[in-house]
Amino acid sequence: MATLSLDALSKTYPNGVTALHGVDLIIDDGELVVVVGPSGCGKSTLLRMLAGLESISSGELAIDGRRVNDLEPAQRDIAMVFQNYALYPHMSVADNMGYALKNQGVPRAERRRKVEETARLIGLEDLLDRRPKQLSGGQRQRVAMGRAIVREPKVFLFDEPLSNLDAKLRVQMRIEIRRLQKRLGVTAVYVTHDQVEAMTLADRLVVMNGGHIEQVGTPMHLYDQPASRFVASFIGSPSMNFIEARHADGVLTLPCGTHLPLRDGSPAEIGDAVCLGVRPEHLVQVSHSDDTTLVTEVELVEPLGADTLAHVRLDGQAELLVARLDGAQHIAEGERLYLRPDPERLHLFDPQEGHRLAAPETAS
Amino acid sequence: MATFQRHRLTPWLLLSPQLAIVAIFFFWPAFQAVIQAFYVQDPFGLGRAFVAFENFTRVLGSAEYYRALGTTVTFSISVALGAMALALLLAVLADRVIKGAHGYKTLLIWPYAVAPAVAGVLWVFMLDPELGLVSAWLGAMGIDWNHQLNGGQAMALVIMASIWKQMSYNFVFFLAGLQAIPKSLLEAAAIDNAGPWRRFWTITFPLLSPTSFFLLVMNSVYAFFETFGTIDATTAGGPGGATRTLVYKVYEDGFIGYDLGSSAAQSVLLMLLVGLLTLLQFRYLERKVQY
Ligand SMILES: Nc1ncnc2c1ncn2[C@@H]1O[C@H](COP(=O)(O)OP(=O)(O)O)[C@@H](O)[C@H]1O
Ligand SMILES: [Mg+2]
């Protein structure tokens, strides 16, 4: 039970690499915050600074209002689940889980009771005497979780805990982590590069890029109103389509000649050139072309079952666009496809800087 | 695979120089020693007589032999544990060094390249009662050092020289063992409320146990057999037999006293002793170091 406050946290490694440039964030009690971003953007660095495994170069870190910058990991009352689980190979599952309690001086009987209780909670009762080597990947992952839970810490930290599991187990463990975290009500920070994992787990999502926070918000807020082209392309799968367009008097003109009137008129800062973003699911198939449709040719079809992804070519556009269509209908490669961008769901970005232009309000 | 199987002879051919060396310089002399142990031979090698177990009963009945056994036990335990403990300490320190680590490691590995006799002579110079630098310091501190007269000091000298020689070997293995321990384990332990001291004893040390076991076997063999050169160059078993270990006694009785039968019987006993020790180590310790 704790709130975390990060104030202008920065990290410069001894070799001169600056991995974080002033991160500000408040994490509320009981909240599950997911930090997501491409590899190398500083997620692990951030988490390790919270844990006390990396020193803080500048800025302030507080847990429950108390400055913890200079506290040892052990004094911060946090638990961490590592990507490779970091189970002690020479100890049984029970000893792995009880190690922290033992170090805290908890008497043997109570330790045993707590370990058994936690083992029941996460389904490890029958494995308590095994060594980590004798467990499957999923079971090891569970032990790592159990080791964190049994301590009843103020904060859980997770560094890509599911990335070594197969796809099915990943989905299963994701749901379980979410369920456990809500049940225990412990504040948690979860780091991943997988945006699907991020969206499904998070109370709030923090998108990072190159050591900066790009945007913070609920998953749906980030999906509906991405603050930048980076966030727009990172959140949502498949990624958002971007089309360089010209703008005049509240109407966008695309390279293929299509005209799209902006529903709420032009944003104040809009210039002559603009970057239009449309998600694959907001390209609607229509039967005939008119002034506001995109006339495209299908290059590649990916049937996913419920949906079908059509990769289509648009005149004057180097990259293929992706449209998410109803899986029930048959689409052939080489076919002509008329697509209408949903006028309620257009995103406008600055063509140079990439930030969101105060675009037409979206339903959120 | 098929081509390899057709040439069954090739591997043996490639191994043969090594096998020949082992056969000529190890198995043949060992075999000769066993034979010799059952004979008495006159000093000029002109004749010998079969005496069955008389050499053994003579050796096992002499107080000298048990004294040498006691010396060997003291010496071997001190050398094996001392060389391992110091090497582990240095390896732990070296493992933390990031800058200049390479130069530091090279310096620590050097003593291994020094011949045992040279290592011994080096220590004799430093501790020479008249000329030695270290003995002068000890004198200034009120310690009267003379290993040529004082049996305890002579023992200390051969132990130190032998430890110094073996430490670098142990260091290399301990350092490799330390570097093979994933950093995340120690980080997890740090988060799990374990301070540096506790982390070392509950995580690092147990995870090093396969390395420690291997080194214990190697160091025992070293202390029993390979310290001969060091002892011979420093104290030559003296003063008054204070540093006469079993292997040194084999040499003394055989090559100085010309009692070849007794010397051979002693070397057979020594082989049996070290074989037994190694067997015990494997039986009782090896099981504990698996994880
Ligand atoms: N110990 C370190 N020393 C120097 N640079 C590091 C260290 N750890 C990470 N970095 C650098 O910091 C940046 C962020 O790394 P990291 O936090 O691991 O990213 P992520 O977890 O998002 O993939 C990278 O450029 C990486 O090379
Ligand atoms: Mg990482």
Tab-separated table of N, CA and C and ligand atoms in Angstrom, chain A residues 13-20 37-46 48 54 159-160 191 208, ligand 1:
chain	number	residue	atom	x	y	z
A	13	TYR	N	24.624	6.908	-16.881
A	13	TYR	CA	25.513	5.808	-16.485
A	13	TYR	C	26.957	6.298	-16.466
A	14	PRO	N	27.818	5.592	-15.722
A	14	PRO	CA	29.229	6.004	-15.638
A	14	PRO	C	29.896	6.131	-17.012
A	15	ASN	N	29.415	5.370	-18.003
A	15	ASN	CA	30.031	5.450	-19.333
A	15	ASN	C	29.512	6.642	-20.140
A	16	GLY	N	28.696	7.497	-19.502
A	16	GLY	CA	28.246	8.710	-20.174
A	16	GLY	C	26.900	8.602	-20.873
A	17	VAL	N	26.331	7.388	-20.943
A	17	VAL	CA	25.014	7.224	-21.569
A	17	VAL	C	23.947	7.795	-20.636
A	18	THR	N	23.139	8.731	-21.152
A	18	THR	CA	22.017	9.227	-20.360
A	18	THR	C	20.782	8.431	-20.755
A	19	ALA	N	20.332	7.571	-19.849
A	19	ALA	CA	19.238	6.652	-20.165
A	19	ALA	C	17.879	7.250	-19.850
A	20	LEU	N	17.831	8.196	-18.899
A	20	LEU	CA	16.564	8.848	-18.553
A	20	LEU	C	16.777	10.349	-18.467
A	37	GLY	N	7.445	0.740	-23.999
A	37	GLY	CA	8.256	1.489	-24.952
A	37	GLY	C	9.172	0.521	-25.662
A	38	PRO	N	9.785	0.971	-26.747
A	38	PRO	CA	10.661	0.070	-27.490
A	38	PRO	C	11.904	-0.282	-26.672
A	39	SER	N	12.592	-1.323	-27.079
A	39	SER	CA	13.798	-1.773	-26.400
A	39	SER	C	14.826	-0.644	-26.343
A	40	GLY	N	15.443	-0.465	-25.168
A	40	GLY	CA	16.481	0.547	-25.034
A	40	GLY	C	15.975	1.931	-24.679
A	41	CYS	N	14.675	2.077	-24.399
A	41	CYS	CA	14.135	3.413	-24.113
A	41	CYS	C	14.310	3.786	-22.648
A	42	GLY	N	14.829	2.873	-21.836
A	42	GLY	CA	15.098	3.223	-20.433
A	42	GLY	C	14.122	2.644	-19.428
A	43	LYS	N	13.310	1.685	-19.829
A	43	LYS	CA	12.307	1.108	-18.923
A	43	LYS	C	12.968	0.385	-17.754
A	44	SER	N	13.910	-0.496	-18.084
A	44	SER	CA	14.569	-1.256	-17.009
A	44	SER	C	15.334	-0.322	-16.094
A	45	THR	N	15.982	0.658	-16.680
A	45	THR	CA	16.718	1.643	-15.887
A	45	THR	C	15.789	2.296	-14.877
A	46	LEU	N	14.610	2.706	-15.335
A	46	LEU	CA	13.646	3.363	-14.457
A	46	LEU	C	13.252	2.428	-13.312
A	48	ARG	N	14.821	-0.182	-12.141
A	48	ARG	CA	15.939	-0.487	-11.255
A	48	ARG	C	16.253	0.690	-10.334
A	54	GLU	N	19.962	0.792	-9.074
A	54	GLU	CA	20.771	1.795	-9.770
A	54	GLU	C	20.654	3.090	-8.977
A	159	ASP	N	9.815	-6.605	-14.223
A	159	ASP	CA	10.574	-6.253	-15.431
A	159	ASP	C	10.368	-7.327	-16.493
A	160	GLU	N	9.495	-7.074	-17.433
A	160	GLU	CA	9.188	-8.013	-18.514
A	160	GLU	C	9.081	-9.448	-18.006
A	191	VAL	N	6.878	-3.319	-16.337
A	191	VAL	CA	7.587	-2.866	-17.530
A	191	VAL	C	7.458	-3.905	-18.628
A	208	MET	N	7.073	5.350	-23.073
A	208	MET	CA	8.389	5.977	-23.046
A	208	MET	C	9.066	5.875	-24.395
C	1	LIG	N1	24.762	-0.614	-16.859
C	1	LIG	C1	24.673	0.195	-17.913
C	1	LIG	N2	25.732	0.966	-18.276
C	1	LIG	C2	25.647	1.790	-19.332
C	1	LIG	N3	24.561	1.943	-20.107
C	1	LIG	C3	23.474	1.212	-19.817
C	1	LIG	C4	23.474	0.300	-18.709
C	1	LIG	N4	22.261	-0.291	-18.665
C	1	LIG	C5	21.543	0.220	-19.677
C	1	LIG	N5	22.262	1.139	-20.377
C	1	LIG	C6	21.802	1.936	-21.529
C	1	LIG	O1	20.693	2.695	-21.128
C	1	LIG	C7	19.693	2.691	-22.123
C	1	LIG	C8	18.394	2.163	-21.571
C	1	LIG	O2	18.538	0.809	-21.245
C	1	LIG	P1	17.390	-0.037	-20.540
C	1	LIG	O3	16.883	0.731	-19.386
C	1	LIG	O4	17.926	-1.394	-20.278
C	1	LIG	O5	16.286	-0.114	-21.682
C	1	LIG	P2	14.988	-1.026	-21.825
C	1	LIG	O6	14.805	-1.793	-20.572
C	1	LIG	O7	13.898	-0.065	-22.099
C	1	LIG	O8	15.234	-1.917	-23.004
C	1	LIG	C9	20.243	1.873	-23.278
C	1	LIG	O9	20.777	2.760	-24.211
C	1	LIG	C10	21.312	1.044	-22.654
C	1	LIG	O10	22.328	0.774	-23.564
